[in-house]
Amino acid sequence: MGVPLNPFVIMVAAALTSNMVLSNFLGMCSFIAVSKDIKTANGLGMAVTFVLTLTSVLNYLVYYYILVPLELVYLRYIVFIIVIAAFVQFLEMLIDRFSPSLYMNLGIFLPLITVNCAILGGVLFMIIRDYNLMQSLFFGFGSGAGWWLAIVALSTMRMRLREKDIPPQLVGPGLTMIIIGIMALAFLGFSGMVPVQ
Amino acid sequence: MQKKFFQKQPMMRKVIYSLIPILIFAIGNFGWVVLIKTFLSTFMAVFIEWLFERKKGKPVSEAVIVTGLLVGLILPPAVPFWIVIVSSSFGVVFAKMAFGGFAKNLYNPAMVGRAFVYVSFPAAVQQSWTPAVSTWGQGFGRWIASDIVTMATPVNVIRGGGDISMWKMFFGNVSGTSGETAKWLIIAAAVYLIITKTASWKIILSTLVSAFVMSGIIFLFDPTRLNPLAWIFGGSILFGAVFMATDPISAPKKERSKWIYGGLIGALSVVIGTFSLFGAGFMFALLIANTFASLIDYLNTPGKVKKS
């Protein structure tokens, strides 16, 4: 489906209408764990956007120029994971070299991007929906940007909360889940705006 | 305990006063059922807050009365009673008490309650529009204005090619949610709230201007869409801008962010109302703006005194 869609439309749809985390609920683990503070949230959002954009393109090339001609399509999950892991490794070295503070802040979460379901989800969506190269690039960027936007908004909201006011049972992930629920409710308003499901 | 059941909040008192004429008008427009439902939603909201605050021994805030009244007034008049109860309770529990009660909430409780029932029970909520009485005032003699349901709101009528006179929409003798129809009363309430410095005029103005500009742009490109005046006077934007967007707790605190916040609400409510699956643009726009309110505030914090 959706082949004649304008890449720009796909990007907007991926960022708002079918936001990775708020309507597909992918990438939840790091979304909840790293959203305590805006600086790390911003860093992780940037990393996810970067990885998602480039792995979409890389996996597109791997899938259509290696896997499909060799009839190895059944290996796609494992190959996608390997490509993502290798790329994240590369990114990790890059961040370590150029921004040690961000590297320290991200800590364990950078390797975790490897198994961030948003990344694999984005790649699989791209295959299922038959996007071409240009569309994949924009889709990857849009998905990442939507995730970034959501985690930055969530982190500023969490910074506004003061722990002593919250009912003790809900401190931490409990209340975060409620906030994410209401955010998802709000983003539901965008549904149906762009014909990409 | 008995005499301090409510926290004294003069600011919220003023909002309650300004809602009362709107409620009376709604009774005349839709019948006594509106009063009962608004009372029910207010009762539920106060009851739930009391349940939570009882252990801490704190009095119930008057803000929750405003929440309850608003829930009653932003639901369609013929909505089933259980929807009113669910809407009011959900809003207060999940958007207010879970965050720690009064002045801690990030979202407008009334709007969260409404969005929850709107999305979860679409059939029950969206088919509960009733036509208003033919001349205003007949509602005082009736239980409900009409048994006919699924009557379209003015926005839907115009969208379907029909026509409704601007004067009728301004006076408010049209269908819609219970409280949103009487534009002249809402404007009067807005003036009262602005003069008494209860509501921020920046948010009201920026919401309306941005909705007007946005719908104007869409109308210029595609004249089959709603014209800007119909947007302002036909839908819920005016009511929402005056009573919901100005909620001092879920709105951003910085003066400059208020302009951005209002602009976001106005533009988004037109965009969502025009292109989305759901007609209730303002509702989603407000929730989205609430989501980004803290971010807007953060970006407008001068210097780098932000805590890391």
mmCIF file of C-alpha atoms in Angstrom, chain B:
data_model
loop_
_atom_site.group_PDB
_atom_site.id
_atom_site.type_symbol
_atom_site.label_atom_id
_atom_site.label_comp_id
_atom_site.label_asym_id
_atom_site.label_seq_id
_atom_site.Cartn_x
_atom_site.Cartn_y
_atom_site.Cartn_z
ATOM 1 C CA MET B 1 -14.136 19.264 59.892
ATOM 2 C CA GLN B 2 -17.668 20.176 58.990
ATOM 3 C CA LYS B 3 -17.109 23.884 58.745
ATOM 4 C CA LYS B 4 -13.826 23.462 56.925
ATOM 5 C CA PHE B 5 -15.068 21.005 54.373
ATOM 6 C CA PHE B 6 -13.987 23.257 51.530
ATOM 7 C CA GLN B 7 -10.720 25.068 51.202
ATOM 8 C CA LYS B 8 -11.424 28.730 50.607
ATOM 9 C CA GLN B 9 -10.310 29.683 47.096
ATOM 10 C CA PRO B 10 -11.624 33.072 45.979
ATOM 11 C CA MET B 11 -10.242 32.577 42.488
ATOM 12 C CA MET B 12 -12.240 29.403 41.945
ATOM 13 C CA ARG B 13 -15.320 31.078 43.456
ATOM 14 C CA LYS B 14 -15.246 33.598 40.629
ATOM 15 C CA VAL B 15 -15.137 30.861 38.029
ATOM 16 C CA ILE B 16 -18.096 29.190 39.698
ATOM 17 C CA TYR B 17 -20.068 32.464 39.675
ATOM 18 C CA SER B 18 -19.343 32.936 35.991
ATOM 19 C CA LEU B 19 -20.494 29.424 35.180
ATOM 20 C CA ILE B 20 -23.871 29.772 36.894
ATOM 21 C CA PRO B 21 -25.545 32.002 34.238
ATOM 22 C CA ILE B 22 -24.297 29.611 31.576
ATOM 23 C CA LEU B 23 -25.822 26.703 33.450
ATOM 24 C CA ILE B 24 -29.160 28.531 33.784
ATOM 25 C CA PHE B 25 -29.133 29.321 30.087
ATOM 26 C CA ALA B 26 -28.422 25.669 29.317
ATOM 27 C CA ILE B 27 -31.440 24.589 31.368
ATOM 28 C CA GLY B 28 -33.623 26.916 29.309
ATOM 29 C CA ASN B 29 -32.077 25.545 26.166
ATOM 30 C CA PHE B 30 -32.039 21.818 26.840
ATOM 31 C CA GLY B 31 -34.316 21.152 29.836
ATOM 32 C CA TRP B 32 -33.811 20.320 33.498
ATOM 33 C CA VAL B 33 -31.801 17.228 32.699
ATOM 34 C CA VAL B 34 -28.760 19.473 32.289
ATOM 35 C CA LEU B 35 -29.000 20.684 35.878
ATOM 36 C CA ILE B 36 -29.299 17.146 37.227
ATOM 37 C CA LYS B 37 -26.328 15.943 35.208
ATOM 38 C CA THR B 38 -24.165 18.900 36.145
ATOM 39 C CA PHE B 39 -25.108 18.397 39.776
ATOM 40 C CA LEU B 40 -24.268 14.706 39.490
ATOM 41 C CA SER B 41 -20.852 15.336 37.947
ATOM 42 C CA THR B 42 -20.042 17.991 40.550
ATOM 43 C CA PHE B 43 -21.166 15.703 43.348
ATOM 44 C CA MET B 44 -19.018 12.857 42.022
ATOM 45 C CA ALA B 45 -15.966 15.086 41.648
ATOM 46 C CA VAL B 46 -16.272 16.438 45.202
ATOM 47 C CA PHE B 47 -16.971 12.971 46.580
ATOM 48 C CA ILE B 48 -13.892 11.464 44.934
ATOM 49 C CA GLU B 49 -11.635 14.238 46.111
ATOM 50 C CA TRP B 50 -13.061 13.843 49.592
ATOM 51 C CA LEU B 51 -12.278 10.109 49.506
ATOM 52 C CA PHE B 52 -8.650 10.856 48.714
ATOM 53 C CA GLU B 53 -8.162 13.811 51.047
ATOM 54 C CA ARG B 54 -10.006 12.213 53.961
ATOM 55 C CA LYS B 55 -6.971 10.294 55.214
ATOM 56 C CA LYS B 56 -4.693 13.286 55.014
ATOM 57 C CA GLY B 57 -7.313 15.316 56.863
ATOM 58 C CA LYS B 58 -7.169 18.083 54.293
ATOM 59 C CA PRO B 59 -10.251 19.992 53.160
ATOM 60 C CA VAL B 60 -11.595 19.516 49.642
ATOM 61 C CA SER B 61 -10.475 22.197 47.196
ATOM 62 C CA GLU B 62 -13.040 24.413 45.555
ATOM 63 C CA ALA B 63 -11.286 23.844 42.253
ATOM 64 C CA VAL B 64 -12.864 20.430 42.096
ATOM 65 C CA ILE B 65 -16.315 22.043 42.018
ATOM 66 C CA VAL B 66 -15.221 23.905 38.914
ATOM 67 C CA THR B 67 -13.996 20.625 37.428
ATOM 68 C CA GLY B 68 -17.328 18.982 38.170
ATOM 69 C CA LEU B 69 -19.340 21.860 36.707
ATOM 70 C CA LEU B 70 -17.172 21.873 33.588
ATOM 71 C CA VAL B 71 -17.581 18.123 33.083
ATOM 72 C CA GLY B 72 -21.338 18.565 33.218
ATOM 73 C CA LEU B 73 -21.260 21.484 30.801
ATOM 74 C CA ILE B 74 -18.956 19.980 28.163
ATOM 75 C CA LEU B 75 -20.918 16.777 27.726
ATOM 76 C CA PRO B 76 -23.837 16.595 25.300
ATOM 77 C CA PRO B 77 -27.166 17.081 27.085
ATOM 78 C CA ALA B 78 -28.626 13.642 26.330
ATOM 79 C CA VAL B 79 -25.594 11.669 27.416
ATOM 80 C CA PRO B 80 -26.432 8.713 29.713
ATOM 81 C CA PHE B 81 -26.046 9.255 33.452
ATOM 82 C CA TRP B 82 -23.348 6.633 33.884
ATOM 83 C CA ILE B 83 -21.180 8.443 31.329
ATOM 84 C CA VAL B 84 -21.374 11.574 33.472
ATOM 85 C CA ILE B 85 -20.289 9.587 36.521
ATOM 86 C CA VAL B 86 -17.443 7.810 34.722
ATOM 87 C CA SER B 87 -16.216 10.991 33.079
ATOM 88 C CA SER B 88 -16.150 13.002 36.264
ATOM 89 C CA SER B 89 -14.594 10.255 38.378
ATOM 90 C CA PHE B 90 -11.928 9.327 35.839
ATOM 91 C CA GLY B 91 -10.886 12.923 35.378
ATOM 92 C CA VAL B 92 -10.539 13.606 39.087
ATOM 93 C CA VAL B 93 -8.838 10.314 39.985
ATOM 94 C CA PHE B 94 -6.359 9.991 37.140
ATOM 95 C CA ALA B 95 -5.695 13.576 36.155
ATOM 96 C CA LYS B 96 -5.797 15.156 39.588
ATOM 97 C CA MET B 97 -5.592 12.947 42.652
ATOM 98 C CA ALA B 98 -2.940 10.657 41.162
ATOM 99 C CA PHE B 99 -0.728 13.716 40.768
ATOM 100 C CA GLY B 100 -1.192 14.683 44.382
ATOM 101 C CA GLY B 101 -4.349 16.765 44.352
ATOM 102 C CA PHE B 102 -5.003 20.441 43.901
ATOM 103 C CA ALA B 103 -2.396 22.512 42.035
ATOM 104 C CA LYS B 104 -0.255 19.486 41.179
ATOM 105 C CA ASN B 105 -2.048 18.250 38.100
ATOM 106 C CA LEU B 106 -0.412 18.518 34.690
ATOM 107 C CA TYR B 107 -3.607 18.014 32.731
ATOM 108 C CA ASN B 108 -7.004 19.614 32.960
ATOM 109 C CA PRO B 109 -9.051 17.003 34.854
ATOM 110 C CA ALA B 110 -12.361 17.890 33.196
ATOM 111 C CA MET B 111 -10.891 17.512 29.729
ATOM 112 C CA VAL B 112 -9.172 14.224 30.549
ATOM 113 C CA GLY B 113 -12.480 12.886 31.851
ATOM 114 C CA ARG B 114 -14.260 13.960 28.721
ATOM 115 C CA ALA B 115 -11.574 12.611 26.380
ATOM 116 C CA PHE B 116 -11.678 9.291 28.192
ATOM 117 C CA VAL B 117 -15.421 8.767 27.693
ATOM 118 C CA TYR B 118 -15.303 10.255 24.198
ATOM 119 C CA VAL B 119 -12.701 7.738 23.056
ATOM 120 C CA SER B 120 -13.851 4.759 25.114
ATOM 121 C CA PHE B 121 -17.585 4.988 24.561
ATOM 122 C CA PRO B 122 -17.928 6.775 21.229
ATOM 123 C CA ALA B 123 -21.405 5.489 20.504
ATOM 124 C CA ALA B 124 -22.823 6.652 23.815
ATOM 125 C CA VAL B 125 -21.223 10.093 23.688
ATOM 126 C CA GLN B 126 -21.302 11.056 20.060
ATOM 127 C CA GLN B 127 -24.907 10.097 19.500
ATOM 128 C CA SER B 128 -26.206 12.079 22.391
ATOM 129 C CA TRP B 129 -26.683 15.428 20.714
ATOM 130 C CA THR B 130 -30.208 16.710 20.982
ATOM 131 C CA PRO B 131 -31.712 19.678 19.226
ATOM 132 C CA ALA B 132 -32.314 22.701 21.412
ATOM 133 C CA VAL B 133 -35.828 23.942 22.124
ATOM 134 C CA SER B 134 -37.313 26.041 19.325
ATOM 135 C CA THR B 135 -37.411 29.241 21.349
ATOM 136 C CA TRP B 136 -35.220 29.725 24.335
ATOM 137 C CA GLY B 137 -36.953 29.356 27.702
ATOM 138 C CA GLN B 138 -39.118 26.392 26.856
ATOM 139 C CA GLY B 139 -36.513 24.254 28.498
ATOM 140 C CA PHE B 140 -37.645 25.451 31.912
ATOM 141 C CA GLY B 141 -40.878 23.561 31.423
ATOM 142 C CA ARG B 142 -39.362 20.317 30.242
ATOM 143 C CA TRP B 143 -37.219 17.492 31.485
ATOM 144 C CA ILE B 144 -35.287 17.219 28.250
ATOM 145 C CA ALA B 145 -35.625 19.398 25.158
ATOM 146 C CA SER B 146 -36.353 16.582 22.766
ATOM 147 C CA ASP B 147 -36.185 12.839 22.593
ATOM 148 C CA ILE B 148 -34.628 12.903 19.171
ATOM 149 C CA VAL B 149 -30.927 12.160 19.340
ATOM 150 C CA THR B 150 -28.044 12.224 16.841
ATOM 151 C CA MET B 151 -28.885 15.773 15.880
ATOM 152 C CA ALA B 152 -25.796 17.446 14.516
ATOM 153 C CA THR B 153 -24.122 20.394 16.200
ATOM 154 C CA PRO B 154 -23.924 23.682 14.265
ATOM 155 C CA VAL B 155 -20.431 22.839 13.047
ATOM 156 C CA ASN B 156 -21.677 19.547 11.639
ATOM 157 C CA VAL B 157 -24.691 21.199 10.031
ATOM 158 C CA ILE B 158 -22.580 23.781 8.220
ATOM 159 C CA ARG B 159 -20.094 21.122 7.236
ATOM 160 C CA GLY B 160 -22.969 19.129 5.765
ATOM 161 C CA GLY B 161 -23.968 22.077 3.583
ATOM 162 C CA GLY B 162 -26.619 23.523 5.878
ATOM 163 C CA ASP B 163 -26.788 27.054 7.142
ATOM 164 C CA ILE B 164 -27.346 28.496 10.572
ATOM 165 C CA SER B 165 -27.665 32.182 11.166
ATOM 166 C CA MET B 166 -24.794 33.808 12.978
ATOM 167 C CA TRP B 167 -27.216 35.497 15.367
ATOM 168 C CA LYS B 168 -28.709 32.201 16.444
ATOM 169 C CA MET B 169 -25.278 30.793 17.119
ATOM 170 C CA PHE B 170 -24.321 33.929 19.032
ATOM 171 C CA PHE B 171 -27.427 33.791 21.221
ATOM 172 C CA GLY B 172 -26.977 30.089 21.731
ATOM 173 C CA ASN B 173 -30.341 28.562 20.864
ATOM 174 C CA VAL B 174 -28.631 25.738 18.979
ATOM 175 C CA SER B 175 -27.557 22.228 19.766
ATOM 176 C CA GLY B 176 -24.164 21.452 21.177
ATOM 177 C CA THR B 177 -22.700 20.464 24.489
ATOM 178 C CA SER B 178 -24.735 21.823 27.362
ATOM 179 C CA GLY B 179 -22.586 24.809 28.215
ATOM 180 C CA GLU B 180 -20.961 25.891 24.980
ATOM 181 C CA THR B 181 -23.932 27.351 23.124
ATOM 182 C CA ALA B 182 -24.490 30.756 24.702
ATOM 183 C CA LYS B 183 -21.604 32.730 23.200
ATOM 184 C CA TRP B 184 -22.743 36.091 24.606
ATOM 185 C CA LEU B 185 -22.764 34.684 28.146
ATOM 186 C CA ILE B 186 -19.337 33.165 27.622
ATOM 187 C CA ILE B 187 -17.989 36.492 26.387
ATOM 188 C CA ALA B 188 -19.536 38.220 29.389
ATOM 189 C CA ALA B 189 -17.973 35.624 31.665
ATOM 190 C CA ALA B 190 -14.627 36.137 29.946
ATOM 191 C CA VAL B 191 -14.801 39.890 30.563
ATOM 192 C CA TYR B 192 -15.671 39.263 34.220
ATOM 193 C CA LEU B 193 -12.832 36.783 34.644
ATOM 194 C CA ILE B 194 -10.310 39.038 32.944
ATOM 195 C CA ILE B 195 -11.317 42.119 34.957
ATOM 196 C CA THR B 196 -11.051 40.213 38.214
ATOM 197 C CA LYS B 197 -7.661 38.861 37.017
ATOM 198 C CA THR B 198 -8.828 35.269 37.345
ATOM 199 C CA ALA B 199 -8.154 34.206 33.785
ATOM 200 C CA SER B 200 -5.205 35.114 31.632
ATOM 201 C CA TRP B 201 -6.321 37.337 28.768
ATOM 202 C CA LYS B 202 -3.191 36.358 26.876
ATOM 203 C CA ILE B 203 -4.265 32.742 26.623
ATOM 204 C CA ILE B 204 -7.844 33.587 25.622
ATOM 205 C CA LEU B 205 -6.757 36.088 23.006
ATOM 206 C CA SER B 206 -3.981 33.992 21.514
ATOM 207 C CA THR B 207 -6.204 30.910 21.321
ATOM 208 C CA LEU B 208 -8.964 32.774 19.505
ATOM 209 C CA VAL B 209 -6.661 34.683 17.171
ATOM 210 C CA SER B 210 -4.710 31.598 16.230
ATOM 211 C CA ALA B 211 -7.876 29.569 15.638
ATOM 212 C CA PHE B 212 -9.211 32.409 13.489
ATOM 213 C CA VAL B 213 -6.017 32.701 11.447
ATOM 214 C CA MET B 214 -5.608 28.965 11.025
ATOM 215 C CA SER B 215 -9.191 28.388 9.923
ATOM 216 C CA GLY B 216 -8.855 31.438 7.672
ATOM 217 C CA ILE B 217 -5.862 29.880 5.916
ATOM 218 C CA ILE B 218 -7.661 26.571 5.469
ATOM 219 C CA PHE B 219 -10.769 28.388 4.258
ATOM 220 C CA LEU B 220 -8.753 30.335 1.673
ATOM 221 C CA PHE B 221 -7.293 27.158 0.244
ATOM 222 C CA ASP B 222 -10.517 25.223 0.319
ATOM 223 C CA PRO B 223 -13.698 27.314 0.535
ATOM 224 C CA THR B 224 -15.800 24.213 1.189
ATOM 225 C CA ARG B 225 -14.352 24.137 4.679
ATOM 226 C CA LEU B 226 -15.839 26.047 7.589
ATOM 227 C CA ASN B 227 -15.353 29.783 7.558
ATOM 228 C CA PRO B 228 -13.433 31.315 10.457
ATOM 229 C CA LEU B 229 -16.461 33.001 12.059
ATOM 230 C CA ALA B 230 -18.331 29.728 12.176
ATOM 231 C CA TRP B 231 -15.345 28.171 13.882
ATOM 232 C CA ILE B 232 -15.334 30.740 16.631
ATOM 233 C CA PHE B 233 -19.076 30.978 17.136
ATOM 234 C CA GLY B 234 -20.218 27.527 16.147
ATOM 235 C CA GLY B 235 -18.016 25.231 18.135
ATOM 236 C CA SER B 236 -16.574 24.792 21.537
ATOM 237 C CA ILE B 237 -13.474 26.912 21.017
ATOM 238 C CA LEU B 238 -14.867 29.975 22.760
ATOM 239 C CA PHE B 239 -16.035 28.065 25.824
ATOM 240 C CA GLY B 240 -12.810 26.094 25.929
ATOM 241 C CA ALA B 241 -10.588 29.129 25.504
ATOM 242 C CA VAL B 242 -12.286 30.968 28.362
ATOM 243 C CA PHE B 243 -12.805 28.177 30.880
ATOM 244 C CA MET B 244 -10.509 25.291 30.019
ATOM 245 C CA ALA B 245 -7.354 26.756 28.494
ATOM 246 C CA THR B 246 -7.019 29.363 31.221
ATOM 247 C CA ASP B 247 -6.882 26.801 34.004
ATOM 248 C CA PRO B 248 -3.936 28.339 35.879
ATOM 249 C CA ILE B 249 -2.529 24.994 36.950
ATOM 250 C CA SER B 250 -2.193 23.083 33.711
ATOM 251 C CA ALA B 251 -1.262 26.186 31.684
ATOM 252 C CA PRO B 252 2.367 27.306 31.541
ATOM 253 C CA LYS B 253 3.500 29.778 34.168
ATOM 254 C CA LYS B 254 5.740 32.130 32.200
ATOM 255 C CA GLU B 255 4.061 35.099 30.549
ATOM 256 C CA ARG B 256 5.723 34.530 27.183
ATOM 257 C CA SER B 257 4.830 30.846 27.144
ATOM 258 C CA LYS B 258 1.146 31.721 27.528
ATOM 259 C CA TRP B 259 1.093 33.226 24.048
ATOM 260 C CA ILE B 260 2.681 30.114 22.568
ATOM 261 C CA TYR B 261 0.383 27.869 24.585
ATOM 262 C CA GLY B 262 -2.765 29.639 23.400
ATOM 263 C CA GLY B 263 -1.514 29.752 19.841
ATOM 264 C CA LEU B 264 -0.843 26.040 19.917
ATOM 265 C CA ILE B 265 -4.331 25.285 21.230
ATOM 266 C CA GLY B 266 -6.103 27.442 18.673
ATOM 267 C CA ALA B 267 -4.183 26.207 15.648
ATOM 268 C CA LEU B 268 -4.293 22.557 16.684
ATOM 269 C CA SER B 269 -7.992 22.570 17.451
ATOM 270 C CA VAL B 270 -8.740 23.844 13.945
ATOM 271 C CA VAL B 271 -6.328 21.395 12.303
ATOM 272 C CA ILE B 272 -7.610 18.419 14.265
ATOM 273 C CA GLY B 273 -11.236 19.481 13.900
ATOM 274 C CA THR B 274 -10.792 19.788 10.142
ATOM 275 C CA PHE B 275 -8.685 16.797 9.210
ATOM 276 C CA SER B 276 -8.892 14.259 11.986
ATOM 277 C CA LEU B 277 -11.169 11.304 12.496
ATOM 278 C CA PHE B 278 -12.580 13.001 15.548
ATOM 279 C CA GLY B 279 -14.627 16.172 15.459
ATOM 280 C CA ALA B 280 -13.720 17.281 18.953
ATOM 281 C CA GLY B 281 -10.690 19.309 17.941
ATOM 282 C CA PHE B 282 -10.523 21.534 20.979
ATOM 283 C CA MET B 283 -10.460 18.647 23.416
ATOM 284 C CA PHE B 284 -7.432 16.990 21.858
ATOM 285 C CA ALA B 285 -5.744 20.320 21.193
ATOM 286 C CA LEU B 286 -5.961 21.228 24.862
ATOM 287 C CA LEU B 287 -4.578 17.891 26.003
ATOM 288 C CA ILE B 288 -1.695 18.131 23.540
ATOM 289 C CA ALA B 289 -0.976 21.680 24.644
ATOM 290 C CA ASN B 290 -1.060 20.516 28.283
ATOM 291 C CA THR B 291 1.486 17.877 27.324
ATOM 292 C CA PHE B 292 3.840 20.493 25.955
ATOM 293 C CA ALA B 293 3.118 23.207 28.531
ATOM 294 C CA SER B 294 6.044 22.194 30.732
ATOM 295 C CA LEU B 295 8.336 22.032 27.716
ATOM 296 C CA ILE B 296 7.276 25.497 26.551
ATOM 297 C CA ASP B 297 7.966 26.819 30.032
ATOM 298 C CA TYR B 298 11.335 25.105 30.104
ATOM 299 C CA LEU B 299 12.372 26.600 26.779
ATOM 300 C CA ASN B 300 11.333 30.046 27.968
ATOM 301 C CA THR B 301 13.315 29.906 31.166
ATOM 302 C CA PRO B 302 15.919 32.651 30.812
ATOM 303 C CA GLY B 303 19.523 31.837 31.552
ATOM 304 C CA LYS B 304 20.635 28.381 32.459
ATOM 305 C CA VAL B 305 19.307 28.193 35.978
ATOM 306 C CA LYS B 306 17.445 25.031 35.026
ATOM 307 C CA LYS B 307 18.071 22.196 37.385
ATOM 308 C CA SER B 308 19.881 19.392 35.706
#
